[in-house]
Amino acid sequence: MAQPTILSVTIADKEALYQAYMPFVTGSGLFIQSNREFNLGDEVFVLLTLADIEERLPIPGKVVWITPQGAQGARKAGIGIQFADTPECTHARTVIDAHIAAQLQRPDRRTHTM
């Protein structure tokens, strides 16, 4: 079995986090801008840093969404990661939900995926 790809990701503010968050994915997910090539189902390990939180959030998961370069609507290229069913991901989801609770109340805004 191949080792998961490790991605170190920093999200600068709550608006960027809202745009990257994928609560509609089972167990939640995160869109990560990337020009690297991935396949659906690829295992990844994300080390997520949020601008105003000191802790780095470890998020194991798999690729469930791919936006290729040159996608319609000037969407950014990248991948959507589905969080694994682990205590680390449950903690990350709790931190993210609390961090962007106000933004989640207004789901009509555009994101990187929907």
PDB file of C-alpha atoms in Angstrom:
ATOM      1  CA  MET A   1       0.000   0.000   0.000  1.00  0.00           C
ATOM      2  CA  ALA A   2       1.375   3.417  -0.965  1.00  0.00           C
ATOM      3  CA  GLN A   3       2.190   6.010   1.667  1.00  0.00           C
ATOM      4  CA  PRO A   4      -0.272   8.914   1.784  1.00  0.00           C
ATOM      5  CA  THR A   5       0.814  12.202   0.271  1.00  0.00           C
ATOM      6  CA  ILE A   6       1.538  14.748   3.005  1.00  0.00           C
ATOM      7  CA  LEU A   7       0.193  18.247   2.379  1.00  0.00           C
ATOM      8  CA  SER A   8       0.981  21.199   4.609  1.00  0.00           C
ATOM      9  CA  VAL A   9      -1.824  23.747   4.217  1.00  0.00           C
ATOM     10  CA  THR A  10      -2.226  27.200   5.753  1.00  0.00           C
ATOM     11  CA  ILE A  11      -5.560  28.975   5.517  1.00  0.00           C
ATOM     12  CA  ALA A  12      -5.227  32.678   6.204  1.00  0.00           C
ATOM     13  CA  ASP A  13      -8.706  33.717   7.331  1.00  0.00           C
ATOM     14  CA  LYS A  14     -12.271  32.622   8.026  1.00  0.00           C
ATOM     15  CA  GLU A  15     -13.523  33.530   4.549  1.00  0.00           C
ATOM     16  CA  ALA A  16     -10.848  31.362   2.897  1.00  0.00           C
ATOM     17  CA  LEU A  17     -11.708  28.529   5.298  1.00  0.00           C
ATOM     18  CA  TYR A  18     -15.407  28.846   4.457  1.00  0.00           C
ATOM     19  CA  GLN A  19     -14.604  28.675   0.745  1.00  0.00           C
ATOM     20  CA  ALA A  20     -12.478  25.540   1.245  1.00  0.00           C
ATOM     21  CA  TYR A  21     -14.703  23.668   3.712  1.00  0.00           C
ATOM     22  CA  MET A  22     -16.865  20.847   2.336  1.00  0.00           C
ATOM     23  CA  PRO A  23     -19.512  20.075   5.008  1.00  0.00           C
ATOM     24  CA  PHE A  24     -21.675  18.304   2.394  1.00  0.00           C
ATOM     25  CA  VAL A  25     -19.120  15.456   2.151  1.00  0.00           C
ATOM     26  CA  THR A  26     -19.813  12.535   4.503  1.00  0.00           C
ATOM     27  CA  GLY A  27     -17.658  13.190   7.573  1.00  0.00           C
ATOM     28  CA  SER A  28     -16.740  16.639   6.168  1.00  0.00           C
ATOM     29  CA  GLY A  29     -13.986  17.626   3.811  1.00  0.00           C
ATOM     30  CA  LEU A  30     -11.631  20.343   2.707  1.00  0.00           C
ATOM     31  CA  PHE A  31     -10.738  21.694  -0.721  1.00  0.00           C
ATOM     32  CA  ILE A  32      -7.013  22.212  -1.174  1.00  0.00           C
ATOM     33  CA  GLN A  33      -5.714  24.269  -4.058  1.00  0.00           C
ATOM     34  CA  SER A  34      -3.032  22.325  -5.866  1.00  0.00           C
ATOM     35  CA  ASN A  35      -1.561  21.903  -9.321  1.00  0.00           C
ATOM     36  CA  ARG A  36      -0.297  18.411  -8.445  1.00  0.00           C
ATOM     37  CA  GLU A  37      -1.994  15.444 -10.045  1.00  0.00           C
ATOM     38  CA  PHE A  38      -4.106  13.209  -7.844  1.00  0.00           C
ATOM     39  CA  ASN A  39      -6.581  10.430  -8.493  1.00  0.00           C
ATOM     40  CA  LEU A  40      -9.884   9.823  -6.775  1.00  0.00           C
ATOM     41  CA  GLY A  41      -9.293   7.624  -3.756  1.00  0.00           C
ATOM     42  CA  ASP A  42      -5.669   8.694  -3.226  1.00  0.00           C
ATOM     43  CA  GLU A  43      -4.761   8.733   0.463  1.00  0.00           C
ATOM     44  CA  VAL A  44      -3.535  12.070   1.836  1.00  0.00           C
ATOM     45  CA  PHE A  45      -2.448  13.436   5.188  1.00  0.00           C
ATOM     46  CA  VAL A  46      -3.112  17.150   5.646  1.00  0.00           C
ATOM     47  CA  LEU A  47      -1.397  19.268   8.292  1.00  0.00           C
ATOM     48  CA  LEU A  48      -3.786  22.218   8.502  1.00  0.00           C
ATOM     49  CA  THR A  49      -2.796  25.540  10.022  1.00  0.00           C
ATOM     50  CA  LEU A  50      -5.465  28.177  10.566  1.00  0.00           C
ATOM     51  CA  ALA A  51      -4.253  31.759  10.865  1.00  0.00           C
ATOM     52  CA  ASP A  52      -5.505  32.534  14.355  1.00  0.00           C
ATOM     53  CA  ILE A  53      -5.197  29.084  15.921  1.00  0.00           C
ATOM     54  CA  GLU A  54      -1.790  27.917  17.121  1.00  0.00           C
ATOM     55  CA  GLU A  55      -2.477  24.191  16.877  1.00  0.00           C
ATOM     56  CA  ARG A  56      -1.820  22.343  13.616  1.00  0.00           C
ATOM     57  CA  LEU A  57      -4.710  20.052  12.785  1.00  0.00           C
ATOM     58  CA  PRO A  58      -3.703  16.608  11.438  1.00  0.00           C
ATOM     59  CA  ILE A  59      -6.300  15.374   8.943  1.00  0.00           C
ATOM     60  CA  PRO A  60      -5.943  11.957   7.322  1.00  0.00           C
ATOM     61  CA  GLY A  61      -8.281  11.449   4.392  1.00  0.00           C
ATOM     62  CA  LYS A  62      -8.775  10.580   0.763  1.00  0.00           C
ATOM     63  CA  VAL A  63      -9.349  12.475  -2.472  1.00  0.00           C
ATOM     64  CA  VAL A  64     -13.063  12.602  -3.352  1.00  0.00           C
ATOM     65  CA  TRP A  65     -13.135  15.692  -5.595  1.00  0.00           C
ATOM     66  CA  ILE A  66     -10.850  16.958  -8.334  1.00  0.00           C
ATOM     67  CA  THR A  67     -11.060  20.345 -10.012  1.00  0.00           C
ATOM     68  CA  PRO A  68      -8.642  20.276 -12.955  1.00  0.00           C
ATOM     69  CA  GLN A  69      -6.669  23.235 -14.227  1.00  0.00           C
ATOM     70  CA  GLY A  70      -8.734  25.285 -16.662  1.00  0.00           C
ATOM     71  CA  ALA A  71     -12.058  24.294 -15.060  1.00  0.00           C
ATOM     72  CA  GLN A  72     -15.214  26.181 -16.009  1.00  0.00           C
ATOM     73  CA  GLY A  73     -16.131  29.309 -14.097  1.00  0.00           C
ATOM     74  CA  ALA A  74     -12.499  30.173 -13.376  1.00  0.00           C
ATOM     75  CA  ARG A  75     -12.507  27.704 -10.497  1.00  0.00           C
ATOM     76  CA  LYS A  76      -9.157  27.088  -8.833  1.00  0.00           C
ATOM     77  CA  ALA A  77      -7.434  23.763  -9.525  1.00  0.00           C
ATOM     78  CA  GLY A  78      -7.255  21.429  -6.567  1.00  0.00           C
ATOM     79  CA  ILE A  79      -8.606  18.452  -4.696  1.00  0.00           C
ATOM     80  CA  GLY A  80     -11.329  17.795  -2.174  1.00  0.00           C
ATOM     81  CA  ILE A  81     -10.281  15.665   0.775  1.00  0.00           C
ATOM     82  CA  GLN A  82     -12.835  13.593   2.687  1.00  0.00           C
ATOM     83  CA  PHE A  83     -11.895  13.418   6.356  1.00  0.00           C
ATOM     84  CA  ALA A  84     -11.202   9.914   7.667  1.00  0.00           C
ATOM     85  CA  ASP A  85     -13.288   8.532  10.522  1.00  0.00           C
ATOM     86  CA  THR A  86     -10.696   9.209  13.244  1.00  0.00           C
ATOM     87  CA  PRO A  87     -10.591  11.163  16.522  1.00  0.00           C
ATOM     88  CA  GLU A  88      -8.164  13.650  14.877  1.00  0.00           C
ATOM     89  CA  CYS A  89     -10.679  14.392  12.132  1.00  0.00           C
ATOM     90  CA  THR A  90     -13.546  14.697  14.611  1.00  0.00           C
ATOM     91  CA  HIS A  91     -11.465  17.277  16.490  1.00  0.00           C
ATOM     92  CA  ALA A  92     -10.532  19.119  13.264  1.00  0.00           C
ATOM     93  CA  ARG A  93     -14.194  19.224  12.176  1.00  0.00           C
ATOM     94  CA  THR A  94     -15.200  20.622  15.603  1.00  0.00           C
ATOM     95  CA  VAL A  95     -12.499  23.326  15.429  1.00  0.00           C
ATOM     96  CA  ILE A  96     -13.416  24.272  11.846  1.00  0.00           C
ATOM     97  CA  ASP A  97     -17.168  24.348  12.549  1.00  0.00           C
ATOM     98  CA  ALA A  98     -16.626  26.608  15.574  1.00  0.00           C
ATOM     99  CA  HIS A  99     -14.212  28.809  13.634  1.00  0.00           C
ATOM    100  CA  ILE A 100     -16.653  29.520  10.793  1.00  0.00           C
ATOM    101  CA  ALA A 101     -20.024  29.051  12.513  1.00  0.00           C
ATOM    102  CA  ALA A 102     -21.297  32.463  11.348  1.00  0.00           C
ATOM    103  CA  GLN A 103     -20.330  31.802   7.733  1.00  0.00           C
ATOM    104  CA  LEU A 104     -22.072  28.399   7.780  1.00  0.00           C
ATOM    105  CA  GLN A 105     -25.343  30.180   8.597  1.00  0.00           C
ATOM    106  CA  ARG A 106     -25.192  31.817   5.132  1.00  0.00           C
ATOM    107  CA  PRO A 107     -24.747  28.850   2.759  1.00  0.00           C
ATOM    108  CA  ASP A 108     -25.732  30.827  -0.340  1.00  0.00           C
ATOM    109  CA  ARG A 109     -22.193  32.138  -0.848  1.00  0.00           C
ATOM    110  CA  ARG A 110     -19.861  30.670  -3.447  1.00  0.00           C
ATOM    111  CA  THR A 111     -17.156  28.220  -2.431  1.00  0.00           C
ATOM    112  CA  HIS A 112     -14.341  26.475  -4.291  1.00  0.00           C
ATOM    113  CA  THR A 113     -16.526  23.432  -4.904  1.00  0.00           C
ATOM    114  CA  MET A 114     -20.235  24.232  -4.959  1.00  0.00           C
TER     115      MET A 114
END
